[in-house]
């Protein structure tokens, strides 16, 4: 265990509409990792926020007759409310309209300019407003952006450019020498091939808009939205003035983003940092996309899933569990109500919830609500003990690699093993036989196992994990907030004579057939 600082960020979201389940996926993955690191004892800083200086945001504000800043002010609580509903444990929420961010953008720009990497030029070509990106002819399919299916615009602007090409070789070298700089591999290979094909210098200002950070060397231009947005990762930890926090947390340990924005994060951003003389982030981890029944979410088709509504209806842990367990980080995944309800009922209500509930019932019925001692340990108990004590160690590298679905599958293997153990040891028979020492050993072995499960599940489904802890009565011994990951590798943790609490099932079964979509 190390108290070393850990800095994790997500992409900042455009505020032209409210967050959907795809945005939620990213925040939930990052939250699970941040919580895991805190449990490991790392001093963690977790940054999320809103990206406000985009043309689409400006357009949306105009359509509502609002000045862009006023519109963004109204959107902030809409995002924050969703993240609170999903129990996202961020340390700071950044907005790019924040004056402190403007200072940071100007400072980084000044450093890059001082390094001789800014020049004036003319851009003539394609621009996709949804990506907020300049596009090569070859990037378009029949004139449309393949990601957004919208027509790209022809633009001709006199802009300021950043000498991105100057950093191509250094980037190639860095990526090759640092295998975990871009993960997963598929994204790394994509970036390597873009770099090998060759880069073009990139425009970093736009003269056509006033909505943004004024360009320090020519305030008739606004800083290009991506150049501005990426710098939020520095602003979030106090750049340029809050040196103490900045020194502690930079470089970031991980930028967690979606697969559609890897070029900005893996090429443009590190080149900007190299130019400004700042260290590069350690890892950029790009997840896949969440689709709804195999389709991109669409307002017109009514397939946008609102994460807050799911959380309100079934609890945020049910949604967090589904996203983390069902969707492999490095692949695209799918949300459907059928799958959601199936996972909920099978994994949460049945495997885990039912195991807890019946264990507590047996302790109440057979032992007056007290956990007993382990005075008659047999091979079957030791086998279960070894399996559970190994879980935290097994899943740590998975979590470090963002393989959350594998980590949860591993935890569920041990939960299933505990269910098998209950059937095999048959505590109800031991009770009938008045085999007290054996009965106490069996039930306290299950309690010990559930206690470990609560600890390793804490980063994924924090509220439910705490309920397990409380119902097992362990809160009298250690408050859940103070639990470290190391305790998941211990046995004999729960005091004999601990009084369990009878509570209602933590995951009541969903009885409805299938939700209307
Ligand atoms: N504002 C930029 C990011 C700037 S970061 C310096 C942006 N915003 S976004 O709102 O379009 O997307 C925010 C994040 O959500 C991105 O990482 C994006 O990949 C992710 N997702 C958006 N739709 C998604 C899905 N359907 N599924 C999973 N993630 C997706 O890009």
Short mmCIF file of C-alpha atoms and ligand atoms in Angstrom, two decimals:
data_model
loop_
_atom_site.label_atom_id
_atom_site.label_comp_id
_atom_site.label_asym_id
_atom_site.label_seq_id
_atom_site.Cartn_x
_atom_site.Cartn_y
_atom_site.Cartn_z
CA UNK A 1 0.00 0.00 0.00
CA UNK A 2 1.26 3.44 -0.78
CA UNK A 3 -0.04 6.89 0.14
CA UNK A 4 1.23 8.24 -3.18
CA UNK A 5 -0.97 10.74 -4.96
CA UNK A 6 -3.30 9.48 -7.68
CA UNK A 7 -4.92 11.84 -10.17
CA UNK A 8 -7.77 10.67 -12.35
CA UNK A 9 -9.87 12.68 -14.81
CA UNK A 10 -12.75 12.02 -17.18
CA UNK A 11 -13.57 13.89 -20.37
CA UNK A 12 -15.53 17.05 -19.69
CA UNK A 13 -18.98 16.92 -21.26
CA UNK A 14 -20.51 19.25 -23.78
CA UNK A 15 -23.52 20.91 -22.28
CA UNK A 16 -25.74 21.26 -25.33
CA UNK A 17 -27.86 18.44 -23.91
CA UNK A 18 -28.16 16.56 -20.63
CA UNK A 19 -25.97 13.51 -19.89
CA UNK A 20 -27.04 10.14 -21.25
CA UNK A 21 -26.05 6.65 -20.28
CA UNK A 22 -22.84 6.80 -22.37
CA UNK A 23 -21.59 9.78 -20.38
CA UNK A 24 -22.64 7.96 -17.23
CA UNK A 25 -20.61 4.89 -18.20
CA UNK A 26 -17.40 6.91 -18.25
CA UNK A 27 -18.09 8.61 -14.92
CA UNK A 28 -18.99 5.33 -13.25
CA UNK A 29 -15.81 3.59 -14.50
CA UNK A 30 -13.66 6.47 -13.32
CA UNK A 31 -15.47 6.57 -10.00
CA UNK A 32 -14.88 2.87 -9.40
CA UNK A 33 -11.17 3.33 -10.06
CA UNK A 34 -10.94 6.45 -7.90
CA UNK A 35 -12.68 4.68 -5.02
CA UNK A 36 -10.45 1.64 -5.40
CA UNK A 37 -7.34 3.81 -5.23
CA UNK A 38 -8.64 5.57 -2.11
CA UNK A 39 -9.23 2.18 -0.55
CA UNK A 40 -5.65 1.24 -1.42
CA UNK A 41 -4.61 4.25 0.63
CA UNK A 42 -3.64 6.50 -2.31
CA UNK A 43 -4.31 10.23 -1.92
CA UNK A 44 -6.72 10.54 -4.82
CA UNK A 45 -7.96 13.53 -6.77
CA UNK A 46 -10.84 12.88 -9.14
CA UNK A 47 -11.81 15.60 -11.62
CA UNK A 48 -14.88 15.82 -13.82
CA UNK A 49 -16.65 18.78 -15.40
CA UNK A 50 -18.35 20.54 -18.26
CA UNK A 51 -16.99 21.70 -21.60
CA UNK A 52 -18.79 24.89 -22.43
CA UNK A 53 -17.07 26.80 -25.21
CA UNK A 54 -18.42 24.81 -28.11
CA UNK A 55 -20.31 26.06 -31.14
CA UNK A 56 -23.16 23.67 -30.41
CA UNK A 57 -23.49 25.01 -26.89
CA UNK A 58 -23.56 28.55 -28.28
CA UNK A 59 -26.19 27.49 -30.81
CA UNK A 60 -28.34 25.79 -28.20
CA UNK A 61 -28.19 28.85 -25.94
CA UNK A 62 -29.16 31.09 -28.86
CA UNK A 63 -32.10 28.83 -29.68
CA UNK A 64 -33.37 29.41 -26.14
CA UNK A 65 -32.69 33.13 -26.39
CA UNK A 66 -30.05 32.98 -23.67
CA UNK A 67 -26.50 34.32 -23.50
CA UNK A 68 -24.18 31.26 -23.59
CA UNK A 69 -22.85 31.75 -20.07
CA UNK A 70 -26.33 31.99 -18.60
CA UNK A 71 -27.29 28.84 -20.45
CA UNK A 72 -24.19 27.03 -19.10
CA UNK A 73 -24.99 28.21 -15.58
CA UNK A 74 -28.38 26.56 -15.94
CA UNK A 75 -26.84 23.34 -17.24
CA UNK A 76 -24.30 22.91 -14.45
CA UNK A 77 -26.81 21.73 -11.80
CA UNK A 78 -28.39 19.39 -14.35
CA UNK A 79 -25.07 17.58 -14.76
CA UNK A 80 -24.07 17.77 -11.11
CA UNK A 81 -27.46 16.35 -10.06
CA UNK A 82 -27.01 13.33 -12.29
CA UNK A 83 -23.48 12.69 -10.99
CA UNK A 84 -24.69 13.00 -7.40
CA UNK A 85 -27.53 10.59 -8.15
CA UNK A 86 -24.99 8.08 -9.41
CA UNK A 87 -22.82 8.62 -6.32
CA UNK A 88 -19.84 9.85 -8.32
CA UNK A 89 -17.21 10.80 -5.74
CA UNK A 90 -15.49 13.58 -7.65
CA UNK A 91 -13.25 16.02 -5.81
CA UNK A 92 -13.76 18.93 -8.17
CA UNK A 93 -16.21 19.83 -10.89
CA UNK A 94 -14.59 22.12 -13.44
CA UNK A 95 -16.26 24.39 -15.96
CA UNK A 96 -14.32 25.89 -18.83
CA UNK A 97 -16.05 29.26 -18.38
CA UNK A 98 -14.47 29.53 -14.92
CA UNK A 99 -12.15 32.59 -14.91
CA UNK A 100 -9.42 30.48 -13.27
CA UNK A 101 -9.55 28.19 -16.28
CA UNK A 102 -9.17 31.16 -18.59
CA UNK A 103 -6.00 32.09 -16.69
CA UNK A 104 -4.67 28.55 -17.11
CA UNK A 105 -5.44 28.49 -20.85
CA UNK A 106 -3.72 31.84 -21.36
CA UNK A 107 -0.69 30.69 -19.40
CA UNK A 108 -0.29 27.44 -21.30
CA UNK A 109 -0.80 29.22 -24.58
CA UNK A 110 1.86 31.78 -23.59
CA UNK A 111 4.36 29.00 -22.84
CA UNK A 112 3.68 27.29 -26.17
CA UNK A 113 3.89 30.61 -27.99
CA UNK A 114 7.16 31.44 -26.22
CA UNK A 115 8.51 28.12 -27.42
CA UNK A 116 7.95 29.29 -31.01
CA UNK A 117 5.15 26.80 -31.74
CA UNK A 118 2.36 29.20 -32.77
CA UNK A 119 2.10 30.74 -36.23
CA UNK A 120 -0.56 32.48 -38.28
CA UNK A 121 -1.97 30.69 -41.30
CA UNK A 122 -5.04 29.99 -43.32
CA UNK A 123 -7.27 26.97 -42.86
CA UNK A 124 -9.38 25.91 -45.76
CA UNK A 125 -11.17 22.62 -45.45
CA UNK A 126 -13.80 20.68 -43.56
CA UNK A 127 -15.04 21.11 -40.02
CA UNK A 128 -17.44 18.88 -38.08
CA UNK A 129 -19.25 20.99 -35.48
CA UNK A 130 -20.36 17.96 -33.46
CA UNK A 131 -16.76 16.72 -33.11
CA UNK A 132 -15.53 20.33 -33.01
CA UNK A 133 -12.78 19.03 -35.25
CA UNK A 134 -11.09 19.89 -38.52
CA UNK A 135 -11.47 16.95 -40.87
CA UNK A 136 -9.46 15.69 -43.79
CA UNK A 137 -11.44 14.86 -46.93
CA UNK A 138 -10.56 11.20 -46.35
CA UNK A 139 -12.08 11.28 -42.84
CA UNK A 140 -15.55 11.92 -44.28
CA UNK A 141 -17.96 9.44 -45.77
CA UNK A 142 -19.99 11.04 -48.56
CA UNK A 143 -19.28 14.44 -47.03
CA UNK A 144 -20.51 13.35 -43.62
CA UNK A 145 -18.73 12.82 -40.33
CA UNK A 146 -18.81 9.05 -39.74
CA UNK A 147 -19.21 9.50 -35.96
CA UNK A 148 -22.12 11.92 -36.03
CA UNK A 149 -23.64 11.27 -39.48
CA UNK A 150 -23.86 15.02 -39.97
CA UNK A 151 -22.58 17.01 -42.93
CA UNK A 152 -19.22 18.65 -42.41
CA UNK A 153 -18.94 22.37 -43.12
CA UNK A 154 -16.53 23.93 -45.61
CA UNK A 155 -14.61 26.60 -43.71
CA UNK A 156 -12.01 29.10 -44.76
CA UNK A 157 -10.49 31.02 -41.88
CA UNK A 158 -7.36 32.90 -41.04
CA UNK A 159 -6.27 31.22 -37.83
CA UNK A 160 -3.37 30.70 -35.52
CA UNK A 161 -1.79 27.27 -35.76
CA UNK A 162 0.12 25.03 -33.40
CA UNK A 163 3.19 23.22 -34.80
CA UNK A 164 1.88 19.76 -34.06
CA UNK A 165 4.11 18.20 -36.72
CA UNK A 166 7.20 19.15 -34.72
CA UNK A 167 6.23 16.62 -32.02
CA UNK A 168 5.43 13.61 -34.18
CA UNK A 169 8.72 11.78 -33.65
CA UNK A 170 8.80 12.49 -29.92
CA UNK A 171 5.25 11.15 -29.60
CA UNK A 172 5.99 8.01 -31.55
CA UNK A 173 9.02 7.42 -29.39
CA UNK A 174 7.08 8.02 -26.17
CA UNK A 175 4.24 5.70 -27.13
CA UNK A 176 6.62 2.94 -28.14
CA UNK A 177 8.67 3.24 -24.96
CA UNK A 178 5.67 3.47 -22.61
CA UNK A 179 3.32 0.56 -23.25
CA UNK A 180 0.73 1.82 -20.81
CA UNK A 181 0.59 5.35 -22.20
CA UNK A 182 -2.42 4.47 -24.37
CA UNK A 183 -4.70 1.61 -23.39
CA UNK A 184 -6.29 -0.59 -24.61
CA UNK A 185 -3.97 -1.81 -27.35
CA UNK A 186 -6.50 -1.34 -30.13
CA UNK A 187 -6.55 2.43 -29.43
CA UNK A 188 -2.79 2.58 -29.17
CA UNK A 189 -2.43 0.94 -32.57
CA UNK A 190 -4.91 3.39 -34.10
CA UNK A 191 -2.89 6.32 -32.78
CA UNK A 192 0.39 4.81 -33.94
CA UNK A 193 -0.98 4.45 -37.44
CA UNK A 194 -2.23 8.06 -37.46
CA UNK A 195 1.24 9.20 -36.39
CA UNK A 196 2.98 7.02 -38.95
CA UNK A 197 0.77 8.37 -41.73
CA UNK A 198 1.93 11.85 -40.79
CA UNK A 199 0.40 14.84 -39.04
CA UNK A 200 -0.65 18.32 -40.06
CA UNK A 201 -0.26 21.44 -37.96
CA UNK A 202 -3.50 22.24 -36.22
CA UNK A 203 -5.50 25.42 -35.92
CA UNK A 204 -5.82 26.62 -32.34
CA UNK A 205 -7.96 29.69 -32.77
CA UNK A 206 -11.23 30.59 -34.39
CA UNK A 207 -12.06 34.05 -35.63
CA UNK A 208 -15.69 33.20 -36.29
CA UNK A 209 -16.75 33.11 -32.63
CA UNK A 210 -16.41 35.24 -29.52
CA UNK A 211 -17.60 32.43 -27.20
CA UNK A 212 -14.45 31.12 -25.58
CA UNK A 213 -11.15 32.24 -24.13
CA UNK A 214 -9.82 35.27 -26.02
CA UNK A 215 -6.51 34.40 -27.70
CA UNK A 216 -3.82 36.24 -25.73
CA UNK A 217 -1.89 37.36 -28.82
CA UNK A 218 -4.98 38.39 -30.79
CA UNK A 219 -8.19 38.85 -28.81
CA UNK A 220 -10.24 39.04 -32.00
CA UNK A 221 -9.87 35.22 -31.99
CA UNK A 222 -11.13 32.71 -29.46
CA UNK A 223 -8.97 29.77 -28.45
CA UNK A 224 -10.08 26.63 -30.33
CA UNK A 225 -12.44 24.66 -28.08
CA UNK A 226 -10.28 21.52 -27.85
CA UNK A 227 -7.09 23.43 -27.11
CA UNK A 228 -9.06 25.16 -24.35
CA UNK A 229 -10.86 22.06 -23.03
CA UNK A 230 -7.80 19.82 -22.66
CA UNK A 231 -6.20 22.36 -20.35
CA UNK A 232 -8.97 21.72 -17.81
CA UNK A 233 -6.86 18.81 -16.57
CA UNK A 234 -4.28 21.35 -15.39
CA UNK A 235 -6.75 23.96 -14.11
CA UNK A 236 -8.48 21.30 -12.03
CA UNK A 237 -5.43 20.91 -9.79
CA UNK A 238 -4.54 24.57 -9.53
CA UNK A 239 -2.33 25.35 -12.55
CA UNK A 240 -0.71 27.84 -12.82
CA UNK A 241 -0.95 29.30 -9.31
CA UNK A 242 -1.89 26.55 -6.87
CA UNK A 243 1.56 25.04 -7.15
CA UNK A 244 1.30 22.75 -4.14
CA UNK A 245 -1.67 20.75 -5.41
CA UNK A 246 -0.36 20.90 -8.93
CA UNK A 247 3.07 19.62 -7.93
CA UNK A 248 1.45 16.83 -5.96
CA UNK A 249 -0.93 15.57 -8.65
CA UNK A 250 0.64 16.34 -12.03
CA UNK A 251 1.25 14.34 -14.19
CA UNK A 252 -2.18 12.71 -14.16
CA UNK A 253 -2.19 8.98 -13.56
CA UNK A 254 -5.07 8.44 -15.91
CA UNK A 255 -7.26 10.38 -18.31
CA UNK A 256 -10.36 8.27 -18.86
CA UNK A 257 -12.09 9.10 -22.15
CA UNK A 258 -14.17 7.59 -24.94
CA UNK A 259 -12.73 6.03 -28.09
CA UNK A 260 -13.95 8.91 -30.28
CA UNK A 261 -11.64 11.48 -28.73
CA UNK A 262 -8.33 9.64 -28.60
CA UNK A 263 -6.60 11.78 -31.24
CA UNK A 264 -7.08 14.90 -29.15
CA UNK A 265 -5.86 13.20 -25.98
CA UNK A 266 -3.08 11.03 -27.36
CA UNK A 267 -1.65 13.40 -29.98
CA UNK A 268 -2.68 17.00 -29.53
CA UNK A 269 -2.63 17.08 -25.73
CA UNK A 270 0.78 15.46 -25.19
CA UNK A 271 2.24 17.66 -27.95
CA UNK A 272 0.89 20.75 -26.17
CA UNK A 273 2.45 19.56 -22.92
CA UNK A 274 5.78 18.78 -24.56
CA UNK A 275 5.82 22.23 -26.09
CA UNK A 276 5.00 23.85 -22.73
CA UNK A 277 7.68 21.78 -20.98
CA UNK A 278 5.27 19.84 -18.76
CA UNK A 279 5.38 16.10 -18.05
CA UNK A 280 2.95 13.83 -19.92
CA UNK A 281 0.06 11.98 -18.29
CA UNK A 282 0.92 8.39 -17.43
CA UNK A 283 -2.07 6.72 -19.05
CA UNK A 284 -4.85 7.61 -21.43
CA UNK A 285 -7.52 4.92 -21.19
CA UNK A 286 -10.19 4.92 -23.88
CA UNK A 287 -13.41 3.01 -23.38
CA UNK A 288 -15.87 1.83 -26.01
CA UNK A 289 -19.33 3.17 -26.71
CA UNK A 290 -22.59 2.30 -25.02
CA UNK A 291 -25.35 1.71 -27.52
CA UNK A 292 -29.01 1.08 -26.97
CA UNK A 293 -30.09 -2.13 -28.64
CA UNK A 294 -27.09 -1.89 -30.94
CA UNK A 295 -27.97 1.66 -32.07
CA UNK A 296 -26.46 5.02 -31.33
CA UNK A 297 -28.75 6.88 -28.91
CA UNK A 298 -31.06 9.18 -30.79
CA UNK A 299 -33.50 11.77 -29.51
CA UNK A 300 -35.58 11.35 -32.64
CA UNK A 301 -35.89 7.60 -32.12
CA UNK A 302 -36.48 8.05 -28.39
CA UNK A 303 -33.57 5.78 -27.53
CA UNK A 304 -31.74 8.11 -25.17
CA UNK A 305 -31.50 6.44 -21.78
CA UNK A 306 -31.52 8.90 -18.89
CA UNK A 307 -29.19 7.56 -16.17
CA UNK A 308 -30.92 9.60 -13.46
CA UNK A 309 -34.28 8.02 -14.28
CA UNK A 310 -32.77 4.50 -14.07
CA UNK A 311 -31.14 5.38 -10.75
CA UNK A 312 -34.40 6.82 -9.39
CA UNK A 313 -36.29 3.71 -10.30
CA UNK A 314 -33.87 0.92 -9.39
CA UNK A 315 -31.18 2.61 -7.31
CA UNK A 316 -27.88 3.93 -8.56
CA UNK A 317 -25.97 0.81 -7.55
CA UNK A 318 -28.10 -1.30 -9.87
CA UNK A 319 -27.12 0.95 -12.77
CA UNK A 320 -23.48 1.16 -11.72
CA UNK A 321 -23.33 -2.62 -11.45
CA UNK A 322 -24.94 -3.14 -14.82
CA UNK A 323 -22.62 -0.75 -16.64
CA UNK A 324 -19.47 -2.06 -15.01
CA UNK A 325 -20.35 -5.75 -15.26
CA UNK A 326 -22.04 -5.87 -18.64
CA UNK A 327 -19.77 -3.67 -20.74
CA UNK A 328 -16.12 -4.53 -21.27
CA UNK A 329 -14.10 -1.31 -21.10
CA UNK A 330 -12.22 -1.95 -24.33
CA UNK A 331 -15.32 -2.87 -26.34
CA UNK A 332 -18.63 -1.34 -27.26
CA UNK A 333 -21.57 -2.45 -25.16
CA UNK A 334 -25.29 -2.41 -25.17
CA UNK A 335 -27.99 -1.23 -22.81
CA UNK A 336 -31.39 -2.88 -22.94
CA UNK A 337 -34.04 -3.21 -20.26
CA UNK A 338 -34.12 -6.98 -20.76
CA UNK A 339 -30.40 -7.27 -19.99
CA UNK A 340 -30.60 -4.79 -17.15
CA UNK A 341 -33.40 -6.64 -15.39
CA UNK A 342 -31.83 -10.02 -16.07
CA UNK A 343 -28.51 -8.97 -14.51
CA UNK A 344 -30.23 -7.30 -11.61
CA UNK A 345 -32.38 -10.27 -10.73
CA UNK A 346 -29.76 -12.95 -11.30
CA UNK A 347 -26.64 -11.34 -9.88
CA UNK A 348 -27.80 -8.75 -7.39
CA UNK A 349 -31.15 -9.97 -6.11
CA UNK A 350 -30.44 -13.67 -6.27
CA UNK A 351 -26.73 -14.47 -5.96
CA UNK A 352 -25.77 -11.69 -3.58
CA UNK A 353 -28.93 -10.28 -1.96
CA UNK A 354 -30.46 -13.65 -1.28
CA UNK A 355 -27.22 -15.05 0.15
CA UNK A 356 -27.02 -12.18 2.61
CA UNK A 357 -30.67 -12.36 3.55
CA UNK A 358 -30.79 -16.08 4.18
CA UNK A 359 -27.52 -15.97 6.12
CA UNK A 360 -28.90 -13.30 8.45
CA UNK A 361 -32.14 -15.22 8.82
CA UNK A 362 -30.25 -18.35 9.84
CA UNK A 363 -28.09 -16.45 12.32
CA UNK A 364 -31.25 -14.97 13.82
CA UNK A 365 -33.12 -18.21 13.90
CA UNK A 366 -30.36 -20.57 15.04
CA UNK A 367 -28.03 -18.33 17.03
CA UNK A 368 -30.17 -15.57 18.50
CA UNK A 369 -28.75 -13.04 16.03
CA UNK A 370 -25.10 -13.47 17.06
CA UNK A 371 -22.20 -14.50 14.85
CA UNK A 372 -20.50 -17.50 16.41
CA UNK A 373 -16.92 -18.73 16.71
CA UNK A 374 -14.99 -20.93 14.28
CA UNK A 375 -14.14 -23.88 16.50
CA UNK A 376 -14.78 -26.70 14.06
CA UNK A 377 -13.03 -25.81 10.81
CA UNK A 378 -13.09 -28.41 8.04
CA UNK A 379 -11.47 -28.60 4.58
CA UNK A 380 -14.50 -27.13 2.81
CA UNK A 381 -14.29 -24.01 5.02
CA UNK A 382 -10.57 -23.58 4.43
CA UNK A 383 -11.08 -23.90 0.68
CA UNK A 384 -13.67 -21.12 0.72
CA UNK A 385 -11.48 -19.03 2.98
CA UNK A 386 -8.51 -19.31 0.56
CA UNK A 387 -10.69 -18.39 -2.38
CA UNK A 388 -12.09 -15.29 -0.70
CA UNK A 389 -8.80 -14.10 0.72
CA UNK A 390 -7.33 -14.21 -2.79
CA UNK A 391 -10.04 -12.10 -4.46
CA UNK A 392 -8.60 -8.64 -3.74
CA UNK A 393 -5.16 -9.67 -5.01
CA UNK A 394 -6.61 -11.25 -8.14
CA UNK A 395 -8.73 -8.29 -9.11
CA UNK A 396 -6.21 -5.53 -8.35
CA UNK A 397 -4.38 -5.82 -11.70
CA UNK A 398 -7.74 -6.09 -13.47
CA UNK A 399 -8.88 -2.83 -11.94
CA UNK A 400 -5.56 -1.17 -12.72
CA UNK A 401 -6.16 -2.17 -16.36
CA UNK A 402 -9.77 -0.91 -16.29
CA UNK A 403 -11.06 -4.49 -16.69
CA UNK A 404 -13.95 -3.81 -14.35
CA UNK A 405 -16.23 -6.44 -15.89
CA UNK A 406 -13.58 -9.12 -15.26
CA UNK A 407 -13.08 -7.92 -11.71
CA UNK A 408 -16.81 -8.18 -11.03
CA UNK A 409 -17.00 -11.59 -12.70
CA UNK A 410 -14.24 -12.75 -10.35
CA UNK A 411 -16.07 -11.39 -7.31
CA UNK A 412 -19.23 -13.13 -8.51
CA UNK A 413 -17.37 -16.42 -8.85
CA UNK A 414 -16.64 -16.24 -5.16
CA UNK A 415 -20.25 -15.28 -4.35
CA UNK A 416 -21.47 -18.28 -6.35
CA UNK A 417 -18.97 -20.44 -4.52
CA UNK A 418 -20.45 -19.22 -1.24
CA UNK A 419 -23.92 -20.18 -2.39
CA UNK A 420 -22.64 -23.65 -3.25
CA UNK A 421 -20.98 -23.79 0.17
CA UNK A 422 -24.31 -23.04 1.88
CA UNK A 423 -25.98 -25.87 -0.01
CA UNK A 424 -23.15 -28.30 0.70
CA UNK A 425 -22.77 -27.51 4.41
CA UNK A 426 -26.53 -27.31 4.92
CA UNK A 427 -26.73 -25.22 8.10
CA UNK A 428 -30.44 -26.13 8.55
CA UNK A 429 -29.40 -29.79 8.93
CA UNK A 430 -26.62 -28.86 11.36
CA UNK A 431 -29.19 -26.97 13.38
CA UNK A 432 -31.53 -29.96 13.48
CA UNK A 433 -28.60 -32.16 14.51
CA UNK A 434 -27.68 -29.67 17.24
CA UNK A 435 -24.11 -29.63 15.85
CA UNK A 436 -23.55 -26.22 17.42
CA UNK A 437 -19.80 -25.81 16.95
CA UNK A 438 -20.04 -26.83 13.33
CA UNK A 439 -23.08 -24.63 12.67
CA UNK A 440 -21.34 -21.61 14.20
CA UNK A 441 -18.24 -22.26 12.12
CA UNK A 442 -20.23 -22.53 8.90
CA UNK A 443 -22.32 -19.42 9.48
CA UNK A 444 -19.38 -17.34 10.61
CA UNK A 445 -17.42 -18.50 7.57
CA UNK A 446 -20.20 -17.12 5.37
CA UNK A 447 -20.23 -13.88 7.37
CA UNK A 448 -16.48 -13.55 6.93
CA UNK A 449 -16.88 -14.19 3.19
CA UNK A 450 -19.66 -11.63 2.84
CA UNK A 451 -17.54 -9.17 4.77
CA UNK A 452 -14.77 -9.55 2.19
CA UNK A 453 -17.29 -9.23 -0.62
CA UNK A 454 -18.56 -5.97 0.90
CA UNK A 455 -15.02 -4.56 0.94
CA UNK A 456 -14.14 -5.48 -2.64
CA UNK A 457 -17.54 -4.32 -3.90
CA UNK A 458 -17.26 -0.95 -2.19
CA UNK A 459 -15.80 0.91 -5.20
CA UNK A 460 -18.42 -0.55 -7.54
CA UNK A 461 -21.65 -0.42 -5.53
CA UNK A 462 -20.71 1.68 -2.50
CA UNK A 463 -24.13 2.12 -0.93
CA UNK A 464 -25.11 -1.54 -1.16
CA UNK A 465 -21.70 -2.65 0.07
CA UNK A 466 -22.23 -0.48 3.12
CA UNK A 467 -25.67 -2.00 3.67
CA UNK A 468 -24.08 -5.47 3.67
CA UNK A 469 -21.52 -4.26 6.20
CA UNK A 470 -24.23 -2.76 8.40
CA UNK A 471 -26.54 -5.75 8.24
CA UNK A 472 -23.65 -8.03 9.17
CA UNK A 473 -23.24 -5.87 12.25
CA UNK A 474 -19.59 -5.05 11.55
CA UNK A 475 -20.15 -1.31 11.69
CA UNK A 476 -20.05 -1.63 15.51
CA UNK A 477 -16.47 -2.80 15.10
CA UNK A 478 -15.21 -0.65 12.18
CA UNK A 479 -17.07 2.13 10.37
CA UNK A 480 -17.31 1.23 6.69
CA UNK A 481 -15.68 4.50 5.63
CA UNK A 482 -12.50 3.51 7.45
CA UNK A 483 -12.11 0.12 5.80
CA UNK A 484 -8.90 -0.41 3.84
CA UNK A 485 -8.37 -2.86 1.03
CA UNK A 486 -5.88 -4.81 3.12
CA UNK A 487 -8.70 -6.03 5.34
CA UNK A 488 -10.08 -7.97 2.37
CA UNK A 489 -6.97 -10.15 2.55
CA UNK A 490 -7.55 -10.99 6.22
CA UNK A 491 -9.66 -13.70 7.84
CA UNK A 492 -11.04 -13.88 11.38
CA UNK A 493 -11.87 -10.18 11.14
CA UNK A 494 -15.42 -10.23 12.46
CA UNK A 495 -15.59 -10.47 16.24
CA UNK A 496 -17.42 -13.58 17.44
CA UNK A 497 -20.58 -12.47 19.26
CA UNK A 498 -21.13 -9.65 16.76
CA UNK A 499 -24.85 -8.89 16.68
CA UNK A 500 -26.25 -8.90 13.14
CA UNK A 501 -29.03 -6.57 12.05
CA UNK A 502 -32.05 -7.86 10.26
CA UNK A 503 -32.79 -5.60 7.36
CA UNK A 504 -34.96 -5.75 4.31
CA UNK A 505 -33.47 -7.38 1.18
CA UNK A 506 -30.90 -4.99 -0.27
CA UNK A 507 -31.91 -5.83 -3.85
CA UNK A 508 -35.63 -6.61 -3.97
CA UNK A 509 -36.41 -8.66 -7.03
CA UNK A 510 -37.81 -6.77 -10.01
CA UNK A 511 -41.10 -8.49 -10.70
CA UNK A 512 -42.22 -6.68 -13.83
CA UNK A 513 -41.89 -8.50 -17.12
CA UNK A 514 -40.07 -6.15 -19.43
CA UNK A 515 -39.98 -2.38 -19.31
CA UNK A 516 -41.60 -0.44 -22.11
CA UNK A 517 -38.94 1.24 -24.15
N1 LIG B 1 -16.16 17.88 -24.62
C1 LIG B 1 -15.51 16.80 -25.25
C2 LIG B 1 -14.43 16.23 -24.35
C3 LIG B 1 -13.37 17.20 -23.94
S1 LIG B 1 -12.23 16.47 -22.85
C4 LIG B 1 -11.03 17.61 -22.71
C5 LIG B 1 -16.53 15.72 -25.56
N2 LIG B 1 -17.71 15.82 -24.92
S2 LIG B 1 -18.91 14.80 -25.10
O1 LIG B 1 -19.96 15.28 -24.24
O2 LIG B 1 -19.22 14.64 -26.48
O3 LIG B 1 -18.42 13.40 -24.59
C6 LIG B 1 -17.95 13.27 -23.26
C7 LIG B 1 -17.43 11.86 -23.03
O4 LIG B 1 -18.52 10.96 -23.14
C8 LIG B 1 -16.39 11.44 -24.07
O5 LIG B 1 -15.35 10.71 -23.47
C9 LIG B 1 -17.18 10.56 -25.00
O6 LIG B 1 -16.41 9.57 -25.63
C10 LIG B 1 -18.15 9.93 -24.02
N3 LIG B 1 -19.34 9.43 -24.70
C11 LIG B 1 -20.26 10.13 -25.40
N4 LIG B 1 -21.19 9.26 -25.90
C12 LIG B 1 -20.86 8.00 -25.52
C13 LIG B 1 -21.49 6.75 -25.60
N5 LIG B 1 -22.60 6.55 -26.27
N6 LIG B 1 -20.92 5.72 -24.93
C14 LIG B 1 -19.82 5.88 -24.14
N7 LIG B 1 -19.21 7.04 -24.03
C15 LIG B 1 -19.59 8.07 -24.85
O7 LIG B 1 -16.22 14.83 -26.33
#
